[in-house]
Amino acid sequence: MSSPKKQYYENLADSLIEKFNQRGIEGYYCDNKEEALTVAKRFLTPGCSVSWGGSMTLDEIGLLDEFHNSDYIIYDRNKAKTPEERSELYGKIVTADYYFMSSNAITLDGKLVNIDGNGNRVACLITGPKNVIVIAGMNKIVTDEAAAMERVRNMAAPPNAIRLNRKTPCAELGRCANCLVPDCICSSLVITRRSHVPYRLKVILVGEELGY
């Protein structure tokens, strides 16, 4: 028998998946990260090209290890040794068959809310890769856009700034200071209302707390 919290997650996910469908987004719910890994791998086809945006969630479910131990064509920007190599990799990433990422927040009516520093992650979310697969723990669900901004700025950005060794006020204070310092990781805000190409975007909701 499911715990009350697990049942709540399932019920909430069901309603979110309906909202996603209205927005041309394909939705799935997985009880745990092991199941999420299995579902994520089902999308991949032999010989396909794969890339991803920076995400603790992908690491936590074991997806990045799967990529590095696979026969897929992998576009990993962290393998670039020079600015020229990184630029060349970015050009390949936008042509990937599958692009994986998480979302900083997801509203109850099915919008994805993301803030990015370099912009490469949100750029691929918007256009480029043939399929974008978003994997997010149920801790990312918020009531509306205002709550999403609050979560992104004060719950997601500070630990990410620490993880990336950025010299930002939020890394020191643990909360957003609306900074414009050189190391700021909040350069571009993207709210995804719908998938312009029907079902290009796929969201796998996971009944656990994952990522920041």
Coordinates of N, CA and C in Angstrom, one line a residue:
M1 N 0.8 -1.2 0.0 CA 0.0 0.0 0.0 C 0.9 1.2 0.0
S2 N 0.6 2.2 -0.8 CA 1.3 3.5 -0.9 C 1.2 4.3 0.4
S3 N 2.3 5.0 0.7 CA 2.2 5.9 1.9 C 1.3 7.1 1.4
P4 N 0.8 7.8 2.4 CA 0.0 9.0 2.0 C 0.8 10.0 1.1
K5 N 2.1 10.1 1.4 CA 2.9 11.0 0.5 C 3.0 10.5 -0.9
K6 N 3.3 9.2 -1.0 CA 3.4 8.6 -2.3 C 2.1 8.7 -3.1
Q7 N 1.0 8.5 -2.4 CA -0.3 8.6 -3.1 C -0.6 10.0 -3.5
Y8 N -0.2 11.0 -2.7 CA -0.3 12.4 -3.0 C 0.5 12.7 -4.3
Y9 N 1.8 12.2 -4.3 CA 2.6 12.4 -5.5 C 2.0 11.8 -6.8
E10 N 1.4 10.6 -6.7 CA 0.8 10.0 -7.8 C -0.4 10.8 -8.3
N11 N -1.2 11.2 -7.3 CA -2.4 12.0 -7.7 C -2.0 13.3 -8.4
L12 N -1.0 14.0 -7.8 CA -0.6 15.3 -8.3 C 0.0 15.1 -9.7
A13 N 0.8 14.0 -9.9 CA 1.4 13.7 -11.2 C 0.4 13.5 -12.2
D14 N -0.7 12.7 -11.9 CA -1.8 12.5 -12.8 C -2.4 13.8 -13.3
S15 N -2.6 14.7 -12.4 CA -3.2 16.0 -12.8 C -2.2 16.8 -13.7
L16 N -1.0 16.7 -13.3 CA 0.1 17.5 -14.1 C 0.2 16.9 -15.5
I17 N 0.1 15.6 -15.6 CA 0.3 15.0 -16.9 C -0.9 15.4 -17.8
E18 N -2.1 15.6 -17.3 CA -3.2 16.1 -18.1 C -2.9 17.5 -18.6
K19 N -2.3 18.3 -17.7 CA -2.0 19.7 -18.0 C -0.9 19.7 -19.1
F20 N 0.1 18.8 -19.0 CA 1.2 18.7 -20.0 C 0.6 18.4 -21.3
N21 N -0.3 17.5 -21.4 CA -0.9 17.0 -22.6 C -1.6 18.2 -23.3
Q22 N -2.3 19.0 -22.6 CA -2.9 20.2 -23.2 C -1.9 21.2 -23.8
R23 N -0.7 21.1 -23.3 CA 0.4 22.0 -23.8 C 1.3 21.3 -24.8
G24 N 0.9 20.1 -25.3 CA 1.7 19.4 -26.3 C 2.9 18.8 -25.7
I25 N 2.9 18.5 -24.4 CA 4.1 17.9 -23.7 C 3.7 16.5 -23.3
E26 N 4.6 15.6 -23.5 CA 4.3 14.2 -23.1 C 4.7 14.0 -21.7
G27 N 3.9 13.5 -20.8 CA 4.2 13.3 -19.4 C 4.2 11.9 -18.9
Y28 N 5.1 11.6 -18.0 CA 5.2 10.3 -17.4 C 5.4 10.4 -15.9
Y29 N 5.0 9.4 -15.1 CA 5.3 9.4 -13.7 C 6.0 8.1 -13.3
C30 N 7.0 8.3 -12.5 CA 7.8 7.1 -12.0 C 7.8 7.2 -10.5
D31 N 7.7 6.1 -9.8 CA 7.6 6.1 -8.3 C 9.0 6.4 -7.7
N32 N 10.1 6.0 -8.4 CA 11.4 6.2 -7.8 C 12.4 6.4 -8.9
K33 N 13.7 6.7 -8.5 CA 14.7 7.1 -9.5 C 15.1 5.9 -10.3
E34 N 15.0 4.6 -9.8 CA 15.4 3.5 -10.6 C 14.4 3.3 -11.7
E35 N 13.1 3.5 -11.4 CA 12.1 3.4 -12.5 C 12.3 4.5 -13.5
A36 N 12.7 5.7 -13.0 CA 12.9 6.8 -13.9 C 14.0 6.6 -14.9
L37 N 15.1 5.9 -14.4 CA 16.2 5.6 -15.3 C 15.7 4.6 -16.4
T38 N 14.9 3.6 -16.0 CA 14.4 2.7 -16.9 C 13.6 3.3 -18.0
V39 N 12.7 4.2 -17.6 CA 11.8 4.9 -18.6 C 12.7 5.8 -19.5
A40 N 13.6 6.5 -18.9 CA 14.5 7.4 -19.7 C 15.2 6.7 -20.8
K41 N 15.7 5.5 -20.4 CA 16.5 4.7 -21.4 C 15.6 4.2 -22.5
R42 N 14.3 4.0 -22.3 CA 13.4 3.5 -23.3 C 13.3 4.4 -24.5
F43 N 13.6 5.7 -24.3 CA 13.5 6.6 -25.5 C 14.6 6.4 -26.5
L44 N 15.8 5.9 -26.0 CA 17.0 5.9 -26.8 C 16.9 4.8 -27.8
T45 N 17.5 5.1 -29.0 CA 17.5 4.1 -30.0 C 18.9 3.8 -30.4
P46 N 19.2 2.6 -31.0 CA 20.6 2.2 -31.3 C 21.2 3.3 -32.3
G47 N 22.4 3.7 -31.9 CA 23.2 4.6 -32.7 C 22.7 6.1 -32.6
C48 N 21.8 6.4 -31.7 CA 21.4 7.8 -31.6 C 22.4 8.6 -30.9
S49 N 22.2 10.0 -31.1 CA 23.1 10.9 -30.5 C 22.4 11.5 -29.2
V50 N 23.2 11.7 -28.2 CA 22.7 12.1 -26.9 C 23.6 13.2 -26.3
S51 N 22.9 14.2 -25.6 CA 23.6 15.2 -24.8 C 22.7 15.6 -23.7
W52 N 23.2 16.5 -22.8 CA 22.5 16.9 -21.6 C 22.9 18.2 -21.1
G53 N 22.1 18.8 -20.3 CA 22.4 20.0 -19.6 C 22.8 19.7 -18.2
G54 N 23.5 20.7 -17.6 CA 24.0 20.4 -16.2 C 22.8 20.1 -15.3
S55 N 22.9 19.0 -14.5 CA 21.8 18.6 -13.7 C 22.2 17.6 -12.7
M56 N 21.9 17.9 -11.4 CA 22.2 16.9 -10.3 C 21.2 15.8 -10.4
T57 N 20.0 16.0 -10.9 CA 19.0 15.0 -11.0 C 19.4 13.9 -11.9
L58 N 20.0 14.2 -13.1 CA 20.4 13.2 -14.0 C 21.5 12.3 -13.4
D59 N 22.4 13.0 -12.6 CA 23.5 12.2 -12.0 C 22.9 11.3 -10.9
E60 N 21.9 11.9 -10.1 CA 21.4 11.1 -9.0 C 20.6 9.8 -9.5
I61 N 20.0 9.9 -10.6 CA 19.3 8.7 -11.1 C 20.2 7.7 -11.8
G62 N 21.5 8.1 -12.0 CA 22.4 7.2 -12.7 C 22.5 7.3 -14.2
L63 N 21.8 8.3 -14.8 CA 21.7 8.4 -16.2 C 23.1 8.8 -16.9
L64 N 23.8 9.6 -16.2 CA 25.1 10.0 -16.8 C 26.1 8.9 -16.9
D65 N 26.1 8.0 -15.8 CA 26.9 6.8 -15.9 C 26.5 5.9 -17.0
E66 N 25.2 5.8 -17.2 CA 24.7 5.0 -18.3 C 25.2 5.5 -19.7
F67 N 25.2 6.8 -19.8 CA 25.7 7.4 -21.1 C 27.1 7.1 -21.3
H68 N 27.9 7.3 -20.3 CA 29.4 7.1 -20.5 C 29.8 5.7 -20.6
N69 N 28.9 4.7 -20.4 CA 29.2 3.3 -20.5 C 28.3 2.7 -21.6
S70 N 28.0 3.5 -22.6 CA 27.1 3.1 -23.7 C 27.8 3.2 -25.0
D71 N 27.1 2.7 -26.1 CA 27.5 2.9 -27.4 C 26.9 4.0 -28.2
Y72 N 26.1 4.9 -27.5 CA 25.5 6.0 -28.1 C 26.5 7.0 -28.5
I73 N 26.2 7.9 -29.5 CA 27.0 9.0 -29.8 C 26.8 10.1 -28.8
I74 N 27.9 10.3 -28.0 CA 27.8 11.2 -26.8 C 28.4 12.6 -27.1
Y75 N 27.6 13.7 -26.9 CA 28.2 15.0 -27.0 C 28.3 15.6 -25.6
D76 N 29.4 15.5 -25.0 CA 29.7 15.9 -23.6 C 30.5 17.2 -23.7
R77 N 29.9 18.3 -23.4 CA 30.7 19.6 -23.4 C 31.8 19.6 -22.4
N78 N 31.8 18.8 -21.4 CA 32.9 18.8 -20.4 C 34.1 18.2 -20.9
K79 N 34.0 17.5 -22.1 CA 35.2 16.9 -22.7 C 36.0 17.9 -23.5
A80 N 35.5 19.0 -23.7 CA 36.2 20.0 -24.5 C 37.4 20.6 -23.8
K81 N 38.5 20.6 -24.5 CA 39.8 21.1 -23.8 C 40.1 22.6 -24.2
T82 N 39.5 23.1 -25.2 CA 39.7 24.5 -25.6 C 38.4 25.1 -25.9
P83 N 38.4 26.5 -25.9 CA 37.2 27.2 -26.3 C 36.7 26.8 -27.7
E84 N 37.6 26.5 -28.6 CA 37.2 26.1 -30.0 C 36.5 24.8 -30.0
E85 N 37.0 23.8 -29.2 CA 36.4 22.5 -29.1 C 35.0 22.6 -28.4
R86 N 34.9 23.5 -27.4 CA 33.6 23.7 -26.8 C 32.6 24.3 -27.8
S87 N 33.0 25.2 -28.6 CA 32.1 25.8 -29.6 C 31.7 24.8 -30.6
E88 N 32.6 23.9 -31.0 CA 32.3 22.9 -32.0 C 31.3 21.9 -31.3
L89 N 31.5 21.6 -30.1 CA 30.6 20.6 -29.4 C 29.2 21.2 -29.3
Y90 N 29.1 22.5 -28.9 CA 27.8 23.2 -28.8 C 27.0 23.0 -30.2
G91 N 27.8 23.2 -31.3 CA 27.2 23.0 -32.6 C 26.6 21.6 -32.8
K92 N 27.2 20.6 -32.3 CA 26.7 19.3 -32.4 C 25.6 19.0 -31.4
I93 N 25.7 19.6 -30.2 CA 24.6 19.3 -29.2 C 23.2 19.7 -29.7
V94 N 23.2 20.8 -30.4 CA 21.8 21.3 -30.9 C 21.3 20.4 -32.0
T95 N 22.1 19.5 -32.5 CA 21.6 18.5 -33.5 C 21.3 17.2 -32.9
A96 N 21.5 17.0 -31.6 CA 21.3 15.7 -30.9 C 19.9 15.1 -31.1
D97 N 19.9 13.8 -31.2 CA 18.5 13.2 -31.2 C 17.8 13.3 -29.9
Y98 N 18.6 13.2 -28.8 CA 17.9 13.3 -27.5 C 18.8 14.2 -26.6
Y99 N 18.1 15.2 -25.9 CA 18.7 16.1 -25.0 C 18.0 15.9 -23.6
F100 N 18.8 15.6 -22.6 CA 18.2 15.4 -21.3 C 18.6 16.6 -20.4
M101 N 17.7 16.9 -19.5 CA 17.9 18.0 -18.5 C 16.8 17.8 -17.4
S102 N 16.9 18.7 -16.4 CA 15.9 18.8 -15.4 C 15.2 20.1 -15.5
S103 N 14.3 20.5 -14.6 CA 13.7 21.8 -14.6 C 13.8 22.4 -13.3
N104 N 14.1 23.7 -13.2 CA 14.2 24.3 -11.9 C 12.9 24.3 -11.1
A105 N 11.8 24.4 -11.8 CA 10.5 24.4 -11.2 C 9.5 24.1 -12.3
I106 N 8.3 23.5 -11.8 CA 7.2 23.2 -12.7 C 5.9 23.6 -12.0
T107 N 5.1 24.4 -12.6 CA 3.9 24.9 -12.0 C 2.8 23.9 -12.1
L108 N 1.8 24.1 -11.2 CA 0.7 23.2 -11.2 C -0.1 23.1 -12.5
D109 N 0.0 24.2 -13.3 CA -0.7 24.2 -14.6 C 0.1 23.7 -15.7
G110 N 1.3 23.2 -15.4 CA 2.1 22.5 -16.4 C 3.2 23.4 -17.1
K111 N 3.6 24.5 -16.6 CA 4.6 25.3 -17.2 C 6.0 24.9 -16.6
L112 N 7.0 24.9 -17.4 CA 8.4 24.7 -17.0 C 9.1 26.0 -16.8
V113 N 9.8 26.2 -15.6 CA 10.4 27.5 -15.3 C 11.9 27.2 -15.1
N114 N 12.8 27.8 -15.9 CA 14.2 27.6 -15.8 C 15.0 28.9 -15.8
I115 N 16.1 29.0 -15.0 CA 17.0 30.0 -15.1 C 18.4 29.4 -15.5
D116 N 19.1 30.1 -16.3 CA 20.4 29.6 -16.8 C 21.5 30.6 -16.8
G117 N 22.7 30.2 -16.7 CA 23.8 31.1 -16.7 C 24.3 31.3 -18.1
N118 N 24.9 30.3 -18.7 CA 25.4 30.4 -20.1 C 24.3 30.4 -21.1
G119 N 23.2 29.8 -20.8 CA 22.0 29.8 -21.7 C 22.0 28.6 -22.6
N120 N 23.0 27.7 -22.5 CA 23.0 26.5 -23.4 C 21.9 25.5 -23.1
R121 N 21.5 25.4 -21.8 CA 20.5 24.4 -21.4 C 19.1 24.9 -21.9
V122 N 18.8 26.2 -21.6 CA 17.5 26.7 -22.0 C 17.4 26.8 -23.5
A123 N 18.5 27.1 -24.1 CA 18.5 27.2 -25.6 C 18.1 25.9 -26.2
C124 N 18.6 24.8 -25.7 CA 18.3 23.5 -26.2 C 16.8 23.1 -25.9
L125 N 16.4 23.6 -24.7 CA 15.0 23.3 -24.3 C 14.1 24.0 -25.4
I126 N 14.4 25.2 -25.8 CA 13.6 25.9 -26.7 C 13.6 25.3 -28.2
T127 N 14.8 25.0 -28.7 CA 14.9 24.6 -30.1 C 16.2 23.8 -30.3
G128 N 16.2 23.0 -31.3 CA 17.5 22.3 -31.7 C 17.3 20.8 -31.6
P129 N 17.7 20.2 -30.5 CA 17.6 18.7 -30.4 C 16.2 18.2 -30.7
K130 N 16.2 17.1 -31.4 CA 14.9 16.5 -31.8 C 13.9 16.2 -30.7
N131 N 14.5 15.7 -29.6 CA 13.7 15.3 -28.4 C 14.3 15.9 -27.2
V132 N 13.6 16.5 -26.3 CA 14.1 17.0 -25.0 C 13.3 16.3 -23.9
I133 N 14.1 15.6 -23.1 CA 13.5 14.8 -22.0 C 13.9 15.5 -20.7
V134 N 12.9 15.9 -20.0 CA 13.0 16.6 -18.7 C 12.7 15.6 -17.6
I135 N 13.6 15.5 -16.6 CA 13.4 14.6 -15.5 C 13.4 15.4 -14.2
A136 N 12.4 15.3 -13.4 CA 12.3 16.2 -12.3 C 11.6 15.5 -11.1
G137 N 12.2 15.6 -9.9 CA 11.6 15.1 -8.7 C 10.4 16.0 -8.4
M138 N 9.5 15.4 -7.6 CA 8.2 16.1 -7.2 C 8.5 17.3 -6.3
N139 N 9.7 17.4 -5.8 CA 10.0 18.6 -5.0 C 10.1 19.8 -5.9
K140 N 10.1 19.7 -7.2 CA 10.2 20.8 -8.1 C 8.8 21.5 -8.4
I141 N 7.8 20.8 -7.9 CA 6.4 21.3 -8.2 C 6.0 22.5 -7.3
V142 N 5.6 23.6 -8.0 CA 5.1 24.8 -7.2 C 3.8 25.2 -7.7
T143 N 3.2 26.1 -7.0 CA 1.8 26.5 -7.3 C 1.7 27.3 -8.6
D144 N 2.5 28.3 -8.8 CA 2.4 29.2 -10.0 C 3.7 29.8 -10.3
E145 N 3.7 30.7 -11.3 CA 5.0 31.3 -11.8 C 5.7 32.1 -10.7
A146 N 5.0 32.8 -9.8 CA 5.6 33.6 -8.8 C 6.3 32.6 -7.8
A147 N 5.7 31.5 -7.4 CA 6.3 30.5 -6.6 C 7.5 29.9 -7.2
A148 N 7.4 29.7 -8.6 CA 8.5 29.1 -9.3 C 9.7 30.1 -9.3
M149 N 9.5 31.3 -9.4 CA 10.6 32.3 -9.3 C 11.3 32.3 -8.0
E150 N 10.4 32.2 -6.9 CA 10.9 32.1 -5.6 C 11.8 30.9 -5.4
R151 N 11.3 29.8 -5.9 CA 12.0 28.5 -5.8 C 13.4 28.6 -6.5
V152 N 13.3 29.0 -7.8 CA 14.5 29.1 -8.6 C 15.6 30.0 -8.0
R153 N 15.2 31.1 -7.5 CA 16.2 32.1 -7.0 C 16.7 31.7 -5.6
N154 N 15.9 31.1 -4.7 CA 16.3 30.9 -3.4 C 16.5 29.5 -3.0
M155 N 16.1 28.5 -3.8 CA 16.3 27.1 -3.5 C 17.2 26.4 -4.5
A156 N 17.1 26.8 -5.7 CA 17.9 26.1 -6.8 C 19.2 26.8 -7.0
A157 N 19.2 28.2 -7.2 CA 20.4 28.9 -7.5 C 21.5 28.8 -6.5
P158 N 21.2 29.0 -5.2 CA 22.3 29.0 -4.2 C 23.1 27.8 -4.1
P159 N 22.5 26.6 -4.0 CA 23.3 25.4 -4.0 C 24.0 25.1 -5.3
N160 N 23.4 25.5 -6.5 CA 24.1 25.3 -7.7 C 25.3 26.2 -7.9
A161 N 25.2 27.5 -7.3 CA 26.3 28.4 -7.3 C 27.5 27.8 -6.5
I162 N 27.1 27.2 -5.4 CA 28.2 26.5 -4.5 C 28.8 25.4 -5.3
R163 N 27.9 24.5 -5.9 CA 28.4 23.4 -6.7 C 29.4 23.8 -7.8
L164 N 29.1 24.9 -8.4 CA 29.9 25.4 -9.5 C 31.1 26.3 -9.1
N165 N 31.2 26.5 -7.8 CA 32.3 27.3 -7.2 C 32.2 28.7 -7.7
R166 N 31.0 29.3 -7.8 CA 30.8 30.6 -8.3 C 30.8 31.6 -7.1
K167 N 31.4 32.8 -7.3 CA 31.5 33.8 -6.3 C 30.3 34.7 -6.4
T168 N 29.2 34.3 -5.8 CA 28.0 35.0 -5.9 C 27.4 35.3 -4.5
P169 N 26.7 36.3 -4.3 CA 26.1 36.6 -3.0 C 25.2 35.4 -2.5
C170 N 24.5 34.8 -3.4 CA 23.6 33.7 -3.0 C 24.4 32.5 -2.4
A171 N 25.6 32.3 -3.0 CA 26.5 31.2 -2.5 C 26.9 31.4 -1.1
E172 N 27.0 32.7 -0.7 CA 27.5 33.1 0.7 C 26.3 33.2 1.6
L173 N 25.2 33.8 1.1 CA 24.0 34.1 2.0 C 23.0 33.0 2.0
G174 N 23.0 32.2 1.0 CA 21.9 31.1 0.9 C 20.6 31.6 0.4
R175 N 20.6 32.8 -0.1 CA 19.4 33.4 -0.7 C 19.7 34.3 -1.8
C176 N 18.8 34.6 -2.7 CA 19.0 35.5 -3.8 C 19.2 36.9 -3.4
A177 N 20.2 37.6 -4.0 CA 20.5 39.0 -3.8 C 20.2 39.8 -5.0
N178 N 19.6 39.2 -6.0 CA 19.3 39.8 -7.3 C 20.6 40.4 -7.9
C179 N 21.7 39.7 -7.9 CA 23.0 40.2 -8.2 C 23.2 40.3 -9.7
L180 N 24.2 41.1 -10.1 CA 24.7 41.2 -11.5 C 26.2 41.0 -11.5
V181 N 26.8 40.2 -10.6 CA 28.2 39.9 -10.6 C 28.6 39.1 -11.7
P182 N 29.9 39.1 -12.1 CA 30.4 38.3 -13.2 C 30.1 36.8 -13.1
D183 N 30.1 36.2 -11.9 CA 29.8 34.8 -11.7 C 28.3 34.4 -11.6
C184 N 27.5 35.4 -11.8 CA 26.0 35.1 -11.7 C 25.6 34.0 -12.6
I185 N 24.8 33.1 -12.1 CA 24.3 31.9 -12.9 C 22.8 32.2 -13.3
C186 N 22.3 33.4 -13.1 CA 20.9 33.7 -13.4 C 20.9 34.7 -14.5
S187 N 21.3 34.3 -15.7 CA 21.3 35.3 -16.8 C 20.0 35.3 -17.7
S188 N 19.5 34.1 -17.9 CA 18.3 33.9 -18.8 C 17.2 33.2 -18.1
L189 N 16.0 33.8 -18.1 CA 14.8 33.1 -17.5 C 13.9 32.7 -18.6
V190 N 13.5 31.4 -18.6 CA 12.7 30.9 -19.7 C 11.5 30.2 -19.0
I191 N 10.3 30.6 -19.4 CA 9.1 30.0 -19.0 C 8.5 29.3 -20.2
T192 N 8.4 27.9 -20.1 CA 7.9 27.2 -21.3 C 6.4 26.9 -21.1
R193 N 5.6 27.5 -21.9 CA 4.1 27.4 -21.8 C 3.6 26.1 -22.6
R194 N 4.3 25.8 -23.7 CA 3.8 24.7 -24.5 C 5.0 24.2 -25.4
S195 N 4.8 23.0 -25.9 CA 5.8 22.5 -26.9 C 5.4 23.0 -28.3
H196 N 6.2 23.8 -28.9 CA 5.8 24.3 -30.3 C 5.7 23.1 -31.2
V197 N 6.7 22.2 -31.2 CA 6.6 20.9 -31.9 C 5.9 19.9 -31.0
P198 N 4.7 19.5 -31.3 CA 3.9 18.6 -30.4 C 4.7 17.4 -29.9
Y199 N 4.8 17.3 -28.6 CA 5.4 16.2 -27.9 C 6.9 16.0 -28.1
R200 N 7.5 17.1 -28.6 CA 9.0 17.1 -28.6 C 9.5 17.1 -27.2
L201 N 8.8 17.8 -26.3 CA 9.2 17.9 -24.9 C 8.5 16.7 -24.2
K202 N 9.3 16.0 -23.4 CA 8.8 14.9 -22.6 C 9.2 15.1 -21.1
V203 N 8.3 15.0 -20.2 CA 8.6 15.2 -18.8 C 8.4 14.0 -18.0
I204 N 9.4 13.5 -17.3 CA 9.3 12.3 -16.4 C 9.4 12.9 -15.0
L205 N 8.2 12.8 -14.3 CA 8.1 13.2 -12.9 C 8.5 12.0 -12.1
V206 N 9.2 12.2 -11.0 CA 9.7 11.2 -10.1 C 9.2 11.4 -8.7
G207 N 8.7 10.4 -8.1 CA 8.1 10.5 -6.7 C 9.2 10.5 -5.6
E208 N 10.2 11.3 -5.8 CA 11.3 11.5 -4.8 C 11.8 12.9 -4.9
E209 N 12.5 13.3 -3.9 CA 13.2 14.6 -4.0 C 14.5 14.5 -4.7
L210 N 14.7 15.1 -5.8 CA 15.9 15.0 -6.6 C 16.4 16.4 -7.0
G211 N 17.7 16.6 -7.1 CA 18.3 17.8 -7.5 C 18.0 19.0 -6.5
Y212 N 18.2 20.2 -7.0 CA 18.1 21.4 -6.2 C 16.8 22.1 -6.6

